[in-house]
Coordinates of C-alpha atoms and ligand atoms in Angstrom, one line a residue:
M383 CA 0.1 0.0 0.0
Y384 CA 1.2 3.5 -0.7
V385 CA 0.1 6.2 1.2
K386 CA 0.8 10.1 0.1
T387 CA 2.2 12.4 2.4
I388 CA 4.1 15.4 3.0
C389 CA 7.8 15.3 4.1
P390 CA 8.2 16.1 7.6
Y391 CA 11.5 18.1 7.3
C392 CA 11.8 21.5 5.5
G393 CA 9.6 24.4 4.3
V394 CA 9.9 23.3 0.7
G395 CA 7.1 20.5 1.5
C396 CA 7.5 18.2 -1.1
S397 CA 4.9 15.3 -1.3
F398 CA 5.9 11.7 -1.6
F399 CA 4.6 8.0 -0.6
L400 CA 5.1 5.9 2.3
Q401 CA 5.2 2.0 1.4
V402 CA 3.2 0.0 4.0
D403 CA 3.9 -3.5 4.1
D404 CA 2.0 -5.6 6.6
G405 CA 1.3 -2.3 8.8
K406 CA 4.6 -1.3 8.8
V407 CA 6.5 1.8 6.9
T408 CA 9.2 0.1 4.7
K409 CA 10.2 3.1 2.5
V410 CA 9.7 6.4 0.9
V411 CA 8.7 6.3 -2.8
E412 CA 8.9 9.3 -5.0
N413 CA 5.9 11.1 -6.3
K414 CA 6.4 12.0 -10.0
N415 CA 3.3 14.0 -10.0
D416 CA 4.4 16.2 -7.1
P417 CA 4.6 20.1 -8.8
I418 CA 7.4 20.7 -6.1
S419 CA 9.9 17.9 -6.0
E420 CA 8.9 16.7 -9.6
G421 CA 9.7 13.0 -8.2
H422 CA 13.1 13.9 -6.6
P423 CA 13.0 14.3 -3.0
C424 CA 16.2 14.9 -1.0
I425 CA 18.2 12.5 0.9
K426 CA 16.5 13.8 4.3
G427 CA 12.8 13.0 2.7
L428 CA 14.0 9.6 1.3
S429 CA 15.5 8.5 4.7
S430 CA 12.5 10.2 6.7
W431 CA 10.6 6.7 7.2
E432 CA 13.9 5.3 9.6
T433 CA 12.9 7.9 12.3
I434 CA 9.3 6.3 12.8
Y435 CA 11.2 3.4 14.1
A436 CA 13.7 4.8 16.4
E437 CA 13.9 2.4 19.5
D438 CA 14.2 5.1 21.9
R439 CA 11.0 7.0 21.0
Y440 CA 8.9 8.0 24.1
K441 CA 6.3 4.9 24.4
T442 CA 4.1 6.3 27.3
P443 CA 3.6 9.4 29.2
M444 CA 6.0 10.6 31.8
I445 CA 5.9 12.5 35.0
R446 CA 8.8 13.7 36.8
K447 CA 9.2 12.3 40.3
K448 CA 12.1 13.2 42.6
G449 CA 14.0 14.2 39.5
K450 CA 13.4 11.4 37.3
L451 CA 10.9 10.8 34.6
V452 CA 8.7 7.9 35.3
E453 CA 5.9 6.1 33.3
T454 CA 2.4 7.1 34.0
T455 CA -0.8 6.8 32.5
W456 CA -2.6 9.4 30.1
D457 CA -5.4 10.3 32.8
E458 CA -2.7 10.8 35.4
A459 CA -0.6 12.9 33.2
Y460 CA -3.7 15.1 32.4
N461 CA -4.7 15.3 36.1
Y462 CA -0.8 16.2 37.0
I463 CA -1.0 19.4 34.4
Y464 CA -4.5 20.4 35.6
E465 CA -3.6 20.4 39.2
N466 CA -0.2 22.3 38.7
M467 CA -1.6 24.8 35.8
K468 CA -5.5 25.5 36.8
D469 CA -4.5 28.4 39.2
L470 CA -2.3 30.0 37.0
K471 CA -2.9 33.9 35.8
P472 CA -2.9 34.4 32.1
D473 CA 0.5 36.2 32.5
E474 CA 2.2 33.5 34.2
V475 CA 2.1 30.7 31.4
M476 CA 3.5 30.6 28.0
F477 CA 2.4 28.2 25.1
Y478 CA 5.1 27.5 22.3
G479 CA 3.9 25.8 19.2
S480 CA 6.0 24.4 16.3
S481 CA 6.4 23.7 12.7
P482 CA 6.7 20.0 12.8
S483 CA 3.3 20.0 14.1
T484 CA 0.4 20.2 11.9
N485 CA -2.2 23.2 11.4
E486 CA -4.9 21.4 13.5
D487 CA -2.3 20.8 16.4
N488 CA -1.1 24.3 16.4
Y489 CA -4.8 25.7 16.0
L490 CA -5.8 23.7 19.0
L491 CA -2.7 24.8 21.0
Q492 CA -3.3 28.5 20.8
K493 CA -7.1 27.7 21.1
M494 CA -6.3 26.1 24.5
A495 CA -4.0 29.2 25.4
R496 CA -6.5 31.9 24.4
E497 CA -9.9 30.1 25.8
I498 CA -8.8 28.1 28.6
F499 CA -6.0 30.2 30.1
K500 CA -7.1 33.5 28.5
T501 CA -3.6 34.5 27.7
D502 CA -2.2 35.8 24.5
N503 CA 1.3 34.4 25.4
V504 CA 1.6 32.2 22.4
D505 CA 4.7 31.8 20.1
S506 CA 6.5 29.3 18.1
C507 CA 10.0 28.3 16.7
A508 CA 9.2 30.9 14.0
R509 CA 10.4 33.5 16.8
L510 CA 13.9 32.3 16.2
C511 CA 14.2 32.1 12.5
H512 CA 12.2 34.5 10.3
A513 CA 10.1 36.7 12.6
A514 CA 11.9 39.6 11.0
T515 CA 10.6 38.3 7.7
C516 CA 7.0 38.2 8.7
Y517 CA 7.1 41.6 10.4
A518 CA 9.1 43.3 7.3
F519 CA 6.9 41.7 4.7
D520 CA 3.9 42.9 6.7
K521 CA 4.9 46.6 6.5
I522 CA 6.1 46.3 2.9
F523 CA 3.3 44.1 1.4
G524 CA 0.5 44.1 4.0
I525 CA 1.1 40.3 4.4
S526 CA 3.2 38.3 6.9
A527 CA 4.3 35.7 4.3
M528 CA 6.2 35.6 1.2
P529 CA 4.5 37.1 -1.9
A530 CA 5.9 34.4 -4.1
K531 CA 6.0 30.9 -5.1
I532 CA 8.9 28.4 -5.1
E533 CA 8.2 27.8 -8.9
D534 CA 9.3 31.5 -9.4
W535 CA 13.1 30.6 -9.1
K536 CA 12.6 28.6 -12.3
A537 CA 11.5 31.9 -14.6
A538 CA 14.2 34.0 -13.2
D539 CA 17.0 35.4 -15.4
C540 CA 19.1 36.5 -12.6
I541 CA 19.0 35.0 -9.0
L542 CA 20.6 36.6 -5.7
I543 CA 20.9 34.2 -3.0
I544 CA 21.9 35.9 0.3
G545 CA 22.2 34.5 3.7
S546 CA 21.2 31.0 2.9
N547 CA 22.4 27.7 1.5
P548 CA 19.9 26.2 -0.4
E549 CA 22.0 23.3 -1.9
S550 CA 22.1 22.1 1.9
N551 CA 19.1 23.5 3.4
Y552 CA 16.4 23.7 0.7
P553 CA 17.6 20.8 -1.5
V554 CA 14.7 20.2 -3.8
A555 CA 14.2 23.9 -4.5
F556 CA 17.7 24.0 -5.2
T557 CA 18.1 20.9 -7.6
Q558 CA 14.5 21.3 -9.2
K559 CA 13.9 25.0 -9.6
I560 CA 17.2 27.2 -9.1
L561 CA 19.5 24.9 -11.1
A562 CA 16.7 24.6 -13.8
A563 CA 16.8 28.3 -14.0
K564 CA 20.5 28.2 -14.4
K565 CA 20.3 25.6 -17.2
N566 CA 18.1 28.2 -18.9
G567 CA 20.6 30.8 -18.7
A568 CA 19.8 32.5 -15.3
K569 CA 22.9 34.1 -13.7
I570 CA 23.4 33.2 -10.1
I571 CA 24.9 35.6 -7.7
V572 CA 25.6 34.2 -4.1
V573 CA 26.4 36.5 -1.1
S574 CA 27.7 34.8 1.9
V575 CA 29.9 35.0 4.9
W576 CA 31.6 31.6 3.9
K577 CA 32.1 29.8 0.5
E578 CA 29.4 27.0 1.2
Q579 CA 28.0 24.6 -1.1
T580 CA 25.5 26.5 -3.1
A581 CA 28.5 29.3 -3.8
E582 CA 30.1 26.4 -5.9
Q583 CA 27.3 26.7 -8.3
A584 CA 27.4 30.7 -8.4
D585 CA 28.4 32.7 -11.7
L586 CA 29.5 35.3 -9.0
Y587 CA 30.4 34.7 -5.4
I588 CA 30.8 37.6 -2.9
E589 CA 31.9 37.0 0.5
I590 CA 30.4 39.6 2.7
E591 CA 30.5 40.8 6.3
G592 CA 27.7 39.2 8.0
G593 CA 25.0 42.0 9.4
T594 CA 26.1 44.4 6.6
E595 CA 23.6 43.3 4.1
T596 CA 21.4 46.3 4.6
V597 CA 24.2 48.5 3.3
F598 CA 25.1 46.1 0.5
F599 CA 21.5 46.1 -0.9
S600 CA 21.0 49.8 -0.5
A601 CA 24.5 50.4 -2.4
I602 CA 23.1 48.4 -5.2
L603 CA 19.9 50.2 -5.3
K604 CA 21.6 53.5 -5.3
H605 CA 24.0 52.4 -8.2
L606 CA 20.7 51.2 -10.3
V607 CA 19.2 54.3 -9.7
D608 CA 22.2 56.5 -10.7
N609 CA 22.5 54.4 -13.7
Q610 CA 18.9 54.9 -14.6
D611 CA 18.3 51.4 -14.4
A612 CA 15.6 51.5 -11.6
K613 CA 13.2 54.0 -10.4
V614 CA 12.3 54.6 -6.6
P615 CA 10.2 57.2 -4.8
K616 CA 12.1 60.6 -4.2
D617 CA 12.4 60.1 -0.3
I618 CA 14.2 56.6 -1.0
E619 CA 16.5 58.2 -3.7
E620 CA 17.6 61.1 -1.2
T621 CA 18.2 58.5 1.7
I622 CA 20.4 56.3 -0.8
S623 CA 22.1 59.0 -2.3
K624 CA 24.2 59.4 0.9
I625 CA 25.7 56.2 0.3
K626 CA 29.4 56.4 -0.4
M627 CA 31.1 53.5 -2.3
P628 CA 34.4 53.5 -0.2
D629 CA 32.1 53.1 2.9
V630 CA 30.4 50.0 1.5
V631 CA 33.5 48.4 0.3
N632 CA 34.9 48.8 4.1
Q633 CA 31.9 48.1 5.9
C634 CA 30.6 45.0 3.6
K635 CA 34.6 44.0 3.2
I636 CA 33.9 43.3 -0.3
T637 CA 35.7 44.5 -3.6
K638 CA 34.6 47.5 -5.6
Q639 CA 34.9 44.8 -8.8
E640 CA 32.8 42.4 -7.4
F641 CA 30.1 44.8 -6.3
D642 CA 30.2 46.6 -9.7
K643 CA 30.0 42.8 -11.5
A644 CA 26.5 42.2 -9.1
V645 CA 25.3 45.6 -10.1
A646 CA 25.5 44.7 -13.8
M647 CA 24.0 41.2 -13.7
I648 CA 21.1 42.6 -11.7
A649 CA 20.8 45.9 -13.8
A650 CA 20.5 43.6 -17.2
S651 CA 17.9 41.4 -15.6
K652 CA 14.2 41.2 -16.4
R653 CA 13.1 38.6 -14.1
F654 CA 15.1 39.1 -10.9
V655 CA 14.5 36.9 -7.9
L656 CA 16.0 37.5 -4.4
G657 CA 16.2 34.5 -1.9
F658 CA 17.4 34.8 1.5
G659 CA 17.5 32.7 4.7
M660 CA 18.6 33.0 8.2
G661 CA 21.9 34.6 7.6
I662 CA 20.1 37.7 7.2
T663 CA 17.4 37.5 9.5
Q664 CA 19.2 36.3 12.6
H665 CA 20.7 39.7 13.4
V666 CA 20.1 42.6 15.4
C667 CA 19.3 44.5 12.3
G668 CA 17.3 41.5 10.7
V669 CA 14.4 43.7 9.9
D670 CA 16.4 46.2 8.2
N671 CA 18.0 43.8 6.0
I672 CA 14.5 42.5 4.9
F673 CA 13.3 46.0 4.6
A674 CA 16.4 47.0 2.3
A675 CA 16.1 43.6 0.4
C676 CA 12.5 44.2 -0.3
N677 CA 13.3 47.9 -1.6
L678 CA 15.6 46.3 -4.2
V679 CA 13.1 43.9 -5.2
L680 CA 10.5 46.5 -5.6
A681 CA 12.4 48.6 -7.7
K682 CA 13.3 45.7 -10.1
K683 CA 9.8 44.6 -10.0
G684 CA 11.2 41.2 -9.1
K685 CA 10.2 38.3 -6.7
I686 CA 11.5 37.8 -3.1
I687 CA 11.5 34.1 -1.6
S688 CA 12.2 33.6 2.1
M689 CA 13.7 30.2 2.5
R690 CA 11.6 29.4 5.6
G691 CA 12.9 26.4 7.6
K692 CA 10.4 23.6 8.9
A693 CA 7.7 21.7 7.2
N694 CA 4.8 23.9 8.6
I695 CA 6.5 26.8 9.4
Q696 CA 4.1 29.3 7.6
G697 CA 1.1 27.3 9.0
V698 CA 2.1 27.6 12.7
G699 CA 2.0 31.5 12.5
D700 CA -1.2 31.4 10.5
M701 CA -3.0 29.3 13.0
G702 CA -2.3 32.0 15.7
C703 CA 0.9 30.5 17.6
Q704 CA 2.3 34.2 17.9
P705 CA 1.3 37.2 20.3
E706 CA -1.9 38.9 18.4
K707 CA -2.8 41.2 21.3
G708 CA 0.3 42.3 23.0
G709 CA 1.2 38.7 24.5
K710 CA 4.6 37.7 25.4
T711 CA 7.1 36.3 22.9
M712 CA 9.2 33.4 23.8
T713 CA 12.2 35.8 24.3
T714 CA 10.1 37.9 26.8
A715 CA 8.7 34.9 28.5
M716 CA 12.4 33.4 28.9
F717 CA 14.3 36.1 29.6
L718 CA 12.6 39.6 30.3
E719 CA 9.4 38.8 32.1
P720 CA 9.7 35.4 33.1
V721 CA 6.6 33.0 33.4
K722 CA 5.8 30.2 35.8
A723 CA 4.9 27.6 33.3
F724 CA 5.9 26.5 29.6
Y725 CA 3.4 24.4 27.7
I726 CA 5.7 23.4 24.7
M727 CA 4.8 21.2 21.5
E728 CA 7.4 19.5 19.4
S729 CA 10.1 22.2 20.2
N730 CA 13.2 21.9 22.1
P731 CA 14.0 25.5 23.4
A732 CA 16.7 24.0 25.8
Q733 CA 18.9 23.5 22.4
S734 CA 17.6 26.1 20.2
M735 CA 17.5 29.4 22.1
P736 CA 20.3 31.6 22.6
N737 CA 22.2 32.1 26.0
L738 CA 21.2 28.4 27.0
N739 CA 22.9 28.5 30.2
K740 CA 20.5 31.2 31.5
V741 CA 17.7 29.2 29.5
H742 CA 18.6 26.1 31.4
D743 CA 18.6 28.0 34.8
E744 CA 15.1 29.3 33.8
L745 CA 13.7 25.9 32.8
K746 CA 14.7 24.3 36.0
K747 CA 12.4 26.9 37.9
K748 CA 9.4 26.5 35.9
F749 CA 6.5 23.8 35.4
V750 CA 7.3 22.4 32.0
V751 CA 5.0 20.4 29.8
I752 CA 6.2 18.9 26.4
H753 CA 4.7 17.0 23.5
T754 CA 7.5 15.2 21.9
T755 CA 8.1 11.9 19.9
Y756 CA 11.8 11.6 20.7
P757 CA 13.9 12.3 23.9
N758 CA 15.4 15.8 23.6
L759 CA 17.0 18.1 25.9
T760 CA 14.2 20.0 27.0
A761 CA 12.2 16.8 27.8
E762 CA 14.9 14.9 29.5
K763 CA 16.3 17.5 31.7
F764 CA 13.4 19.9 32.2
A765 CA 10.1 18.7 31.5
D766 CA 7.8 17.9 34.4
V767 CA 5.3 16.1 32.1
V768 CA 6.3 14.4 28.6
L769 CA 3.4 13.5 26.6
P770 CA 4.6 11.1 23.7
C771 CA 3.1 12.4 20.3
C772 CA 3.1 10.0 17.5
T773 CA 5.2 10.8 14.2
W774 CA 3.8 12.4 11.3
A775 CA 3.2 9.0 9.7
E776 CA 0.9 8.0 12.6
R777 CA -1.4 11.1 12.1
S778 CA -3.6 13.2 9.7
G779 CA -3.7 16.9 9.2
T780 CA -2.3 19.7 7.1
F781 CA 1.0 21.4 6.5
T782 CA 1.4 25.1 5.0
N783 CA 4.6 25.2 3.4
A784 CA 6.9 28.2 3.1
E785 CA 5.1 29.5 0.1
S786 CA 1.4 29.0 1.4
R787 CA 0.6 26.0 -0.1
I788 CA -1.6 23.9 2.2
R789 CA -1.5 20.3 1.6
F790 CA -2.8 17.1 3.6
V791 CA -0.4 14.7 5.7
N792 CA -2.2 11.1 5.5
K793 CA -2.0 8.9 8.4
A794 CA -0.1 5.9 7.0
I795 CA -0.2 3.5 10.3
E796 CA -1.9 3.6 13.5
P797 CA 0.1 5.3 16.5
M798 CA 2.5 3.1 17.8
Y799 CA 3.0 2.2 21.4
N800 CA 0.9 4.4 23.8
T801 CA 1.3 7.5 21.9
K802 CA -1.4 9.9 20.5
P803 CA -1.5 12.7 17.9
N804 CA -1.0 16.2 19.2
Y805 CA -4.7 17.3 18.4
V806 CA -6.0 14.3 20.5
I807 CA -3.8 15.1 23.4
L808 CA -5.1 18.9 23.2
T809 CA -8.6 17.9 23.1
E810 CA -8.4 15.3 26.0
L811 CA -6.7 17.9 28.1
A812 CA -9.1 20.6 27.4
L813 CA -11.8 18.5 28.7
K814 CA -10.1 18.1 32.0
F815 CA -10.3 22.1 31.9
G816 CA -13.8 21.8 31.1
K817 CA -13.5 22.8 27.6
K818 CA -15.0 20.6 24.6
F819 CA -12.5 21.2 21.6
P820 CA -13.3 19.8 18.1
N821 CA -11.6 16.3 18.2
K822 CA -12.0 15.3 14.5
I823 CA -9.7 16.5 11.7
D824 CA -12.5 17.6 9.5
D825 CA -14.1 19.5 12.4
I826 CA -11.0 21.1 13.5
L827 CA -10.4 22.1 9.7
K828 CA -14.1 23.6 9.7
E829 CA -13.1 25.7 12.5
I830 CA -9.8 27.0 11.2
A831 CA -11.8 27.9 8.1
Q832 CA -14.1 29.8 9.9
K833 CA -11.5 31.6 12.4
R834 CA -8.1 32.0 10.8
P835 CA -7.6 34.7 8.1
G836 CA -6.9 33.4 4.6
Y837 CA -8.0 29.7 5.5
E838 CA -11.5 30.2 4.5
I839 CA -10.8 28.5 1.1
L840 CA -10.4 25.2 2.8
D841 CA -11.8 22.3 1.2
L842 CA -10.7 18.8 2.0
D843 CA -10.7 17.3 -1.6
K844 CA -8.7 20.0 -3.0
L845 CA -6.2 19.8 0.1
K846 CA -5.7 15.9 -0.9
S847 CA -4.7 16.9 -4.5
E848 CA -1.2 17.3 -5.8
K849 CA -1.6 21.0 -5.9
G850 CA -3.3 21.5 -2.6
Q851 CA -4.5 25.1 -1.8
F852 CA -2.8 28.3 -1.8
V853 CA -3.6 31.0 0.8
N854 CA -4.0 34.3 -1.2
R855 CA -0.6 36.0 -0.8
E856 CA -1.1 38.9 -3.3
P857 CA 0.4 41.9 -1.9
K858 CA -2.4 44.2 -0.4
F859 CA 0.3 47.3 -1.2
Q860 CA 3.7 47.8 -2.2
K861 CA 5.5 50.1 0.2
Y862 CA 9.2 51.2 0.0
H863 CA 10.6 51.6 3.5
L864 CA 13.1 54.2 4.2
L865 CA 16.4 52.8 5.1
L866 CA 18.6 53.1 8.3
C867 CA 21.6 52.1 6.1
K868 CA 23.2 50.7 9.4
G869 CA 25.0 47.5 9.7
E870 CA 25.2 45.5 12.8
D871 CA 27.7 46.7 15.5
V872 CA 28.9 43.3 16.6
K873 CA 32.9 43.3 16.2
P874 CA 35.7 41.0 17.3
T875 CA 37.6 42.3 20.3
K876 CA 40.9 41.8 21.8
K877 CA 39.4 39.1 24.4
Y878 CA 37.1 37.4 21.6
P879 CA 39.0 37.8 18.6
F880 CA 37.0 35.5 16.2
L881 CA 33.3 35.8 15.2
L882 CA 31.1 32.7 15.4
T883 CA 28.2 32.1 12.7
T884 CA 25.8 29.0 13.6
A885 CA 24.8 27.3 10.4
R886 CA 23.1 24.3 9.1
I887 CA 24.4 21.2 7.2
P888 CA 23.0 18.9 4.6
F889 CA 22.4 15.7 6.8
Q890 CA 20.8 16.8 10.0
F891 CA 18.1 19.1 10.6
C892 CA 17.4 21.8 13.4
T893 CA 17.9 20.5 16.9
G894 CA 18.5 17.1 15.5
E895 CA 15.7 14.9 17.3
M896 CA 14.3 13.4 14.1
S897 CA 17.3 13.4 11.8
S898 CA 19.9 11.9 14.4
R899 CA 17.5 8.9 14.4
S900 CA 18.0 8.3 10.9
A901 CA 20.9 5.8 10.3
T902 CA 21.5 7.1 6.9
L903 CA 21.6 10.6 8.0
N904 CA 23.8 9.9 11.0
K905 CA 26.2 8.0 9.2
M906 CA 26.9 11.0 6.8
A907 CA 27.1 13.5 9.7
P908 CA 27.6 11.9 13.1
E909 CA 29.3 14.8 14.8
A910 CA 29.4 18.4 15.1
L911 CA 32.3 20.2 13.2
C912 CA 33.5 23.8 13.6
L913 CA 34.9 25.2 10.3
I914 CA 38.0 27.1 10.9
D915 CA 40.3 28.7 8.3
P916 CA 43.8 26.8 8.0
V917 CA 45.9 29.9 8.7
D918 CA 43.9 30.7 12.0
A919 CA 44.1 27.1 13.0
K920 CA 48.1 27.1 12.7
K921 CA 48.3 30.1 14.6
Y922 CA 46.6 28.3 17.6
G923 CA 48.3 24.9 17.0
I924 CA 45.2 23.5 15.9
K925 CA 45.2 20.5 13.6
D926 CA 42.4 19.0 11.6
M927 CA 39.9 17.0 13.7
Q928 CA 41.4 18.1 16.9
M929 CA 39.2 19.0 19.8
I930 CA 38.9 22.9 20.7
R931 CA 37.3 24.8 23.2
I932 CA 35.1 27.8 22.0
I933 CA 34.7 30.6 24.7
S934 CA 32.3 33.5 24.6
E935 CA 31.3 35.9 27.2
V936 CA 28.5 33.8 28.4
G937 CA 29.5 30.0 27.9
E938 CA 32.0 27.6 26.5
I939 CA 31.9 24.5 24.6
E940 CA 34.1 21.8 23.1
I941 CA 33.7 20.9 19.6
K942 CA 36.2 19.3 16.9
A943 CA 37.8 21.7 14.3
S944 CA 37.6 20.9 10.6
L945 CA 40.1 23.0 8.7
T946 CA 39.0 24.7 5.5
D947 CA 39.7 27.5 3.3
K948 CA 36.2 27.9 2.7
T949 CA 35.6 30.0 5.8
A950 CA 37.1 33.5 5.9
P951 CA 40.0 34.1 8.3
G952 CA 38.6 35.2 11.9
L953 CA 35.3 33.4 11.2
L954 CA 33.9 30.1 12.7
I955 CA 31.0 28.1 11.5
A956 CA 29.4 25.6 13.7
P957 CA 26.0 23.8 13.3
Y958 CA 23.3 23.8 16.1
H959 CA 21.9 20.4 15.5
Y960 CA 23.9 18.4 18.1
E961 CA 23.0 18.1 21.6
K962 CA 26.2 17.0 22.6
T963 CA 27.7 20.2 21.4
L964 CA 25.3 22.9 22.6
I965 CA 26.5 25.7 20.2
N966 CA 23.9 28.2 21.2
K967 CA 25.6 28.2 24.8
L968 CA 28.0 30.6 23.3
V969 CA 25.4 32.9 22.1
P970 CA 24.5 36.2 24.2
L971 CA 21.2 37.5 24.6
N972 CA 21.2 40.4 22.0
F973 CA 18.1 40.8 19.8
N974 CA 16.4 42.7 17.1
S975 CA 13.9 45.3 19.0
Q976 CA 11.0 45.0 16.7
V977 CA 10.5 41.2 16.7
E978 CA 12.6 39.7 19.5
E979 CA 14.7 37.6 17.2
P980 CA 18.1 36.8 18.4
N981 CA 21.5 37.5 16.7
L982 CA 22.4 33.9 16.3
K983 CA 25.1 34.9 13.3
K984 CA 27.6 37.1 14.9
I985 CA 29.1 36.0 18.4
P986 CA 32.5 37.3 19.3
V987 CA 34.6 34.2 20.8
R988 CA 37.9 32.9 21.4
I989 CA 39.4 29.4 20.8
E990 CA 41.7 27.3 22.4
A991 CA 43.4 23.7 21.3
I992 CA 42.7 21.0 23.7
Ligands
SF4_1119 FE1 11.9 17.0 2.4 FE2 12.8 19.5 2.3 FE3 14.2 17.4 1.2 FE4 11.7 18.4 0.2 S1 13.6 19.4 0.1 S2 12.5 16.0 0.6 S3 10.7 18.8 2.1 S4 13.8 18.1 3.3

């Protein structure tokens, strides 16, 4: 039997089949009719079925007693949550949704927060990756989602990829759409802080100082306007006219020749597409970066594509897992105005947030409930109650991918062990609090269609089609935004002479719970490696694959060094996927004031050989 589903990993949202033999998923089979993957899912998608059978999955609910998680029944777990949360005031609790969870799960999570706890303290992992994007798009286009489609890459004649490595992190968009455009003659410009995999395919690669992208975009725009290759409103023209090229070269650490080539390529383009990722959002100036990128795209009448990370990353926000009426963000609830309880669904803040030593201190003091399939740091060390949700293959629902395409995730097998789908857990718990929630997917979808803007179109048959349904993302308006033209003011110091950038690698995913349980992926990337320039390494007596210590003002970690000339001198690149190497312990709390998205990209550190 073949069951059509959607990949549980990234925001590209490929469709494929799960082959089920005798009630067991035995492999992933390509879907040749899928308009996104065109029958070519990446290695993560192809190996995703392996994670269903991870032996260490949570098999039954757990409650922490005398410091240890012990098995319990669902009813006891619900009662324990009820007793510990029933008297909390609205301001004392934080709900944290997530993008591996379906729309139906996230909808009910925020419903529980708002209708039972009367709180607007609802957020999701989107806070950490593209909060800046949603905010800036809302100001510029009047919609908090990207006003383009993944297919738009294909029609481009010039593609600027900045702060993203789609060859690694958006693989199918890269192979099926970006490379298809290149084959048709499109020019590819890659701008990055290091020469990652995507840069290898570029017609022009520019290494830039991270956090100066606002300056870079604005300078390009100024040159287009000066050369009469683009027109912008008078106020924007006046602002960008003050940009001086020597300042751009100094600040962005680029050469004038590279810059001129980029300007010429973009000037010649009739169908310009700018794609970006967390490399430009996870900065204190993240919102400014997106404003400046949008100004350039508007002037070129081009398209802008935000390469948003996880399977249901657009859906989680669309369902209302974000503060809508002045509630706390996760950043505020964790660091600034601490709450007493966290209710977390399929997220791992003990690994994903910045300043982890502080996060761990805070989590120790709270009542923590988590829904999770696999053991993770938040569950193992800090949760008071672990509610074992089943994998995506054992539940139905919908995902909204990065381009706002909603498609159905079909259950392939029954929930294993004593696990349940998130929406079932939420409806059962809501009953303990005296509230009846819809408890069937069809009924939840009907309520979503009534309550969530843009989702009134929902139609089960269409959701199950290859195309799915698109939330309307036509821009309501197109407003240029006046630029501040400032970069980020984080510099190496005498005490911390390196800058560290957190990054992703092709064979693990986010905090690694799922990908580390795929034998295929684990074989390819079993441990964290920190990329370091060979000249820097020599100076510190560091050999390839030697352990090093990295120290910042808020923490230290040990990690293996990998010597490569792909990173710039003075710059370290390390992944955040590994629980054994908690790279975010090094990240001080330094965030964007508009949306509280943390700087995870420019961290002053020093290193020692071990
Ligand atoms: Fe899954 Fe993303 Fe790979 Fe597609 S590109 S198969 S959605 S991980």
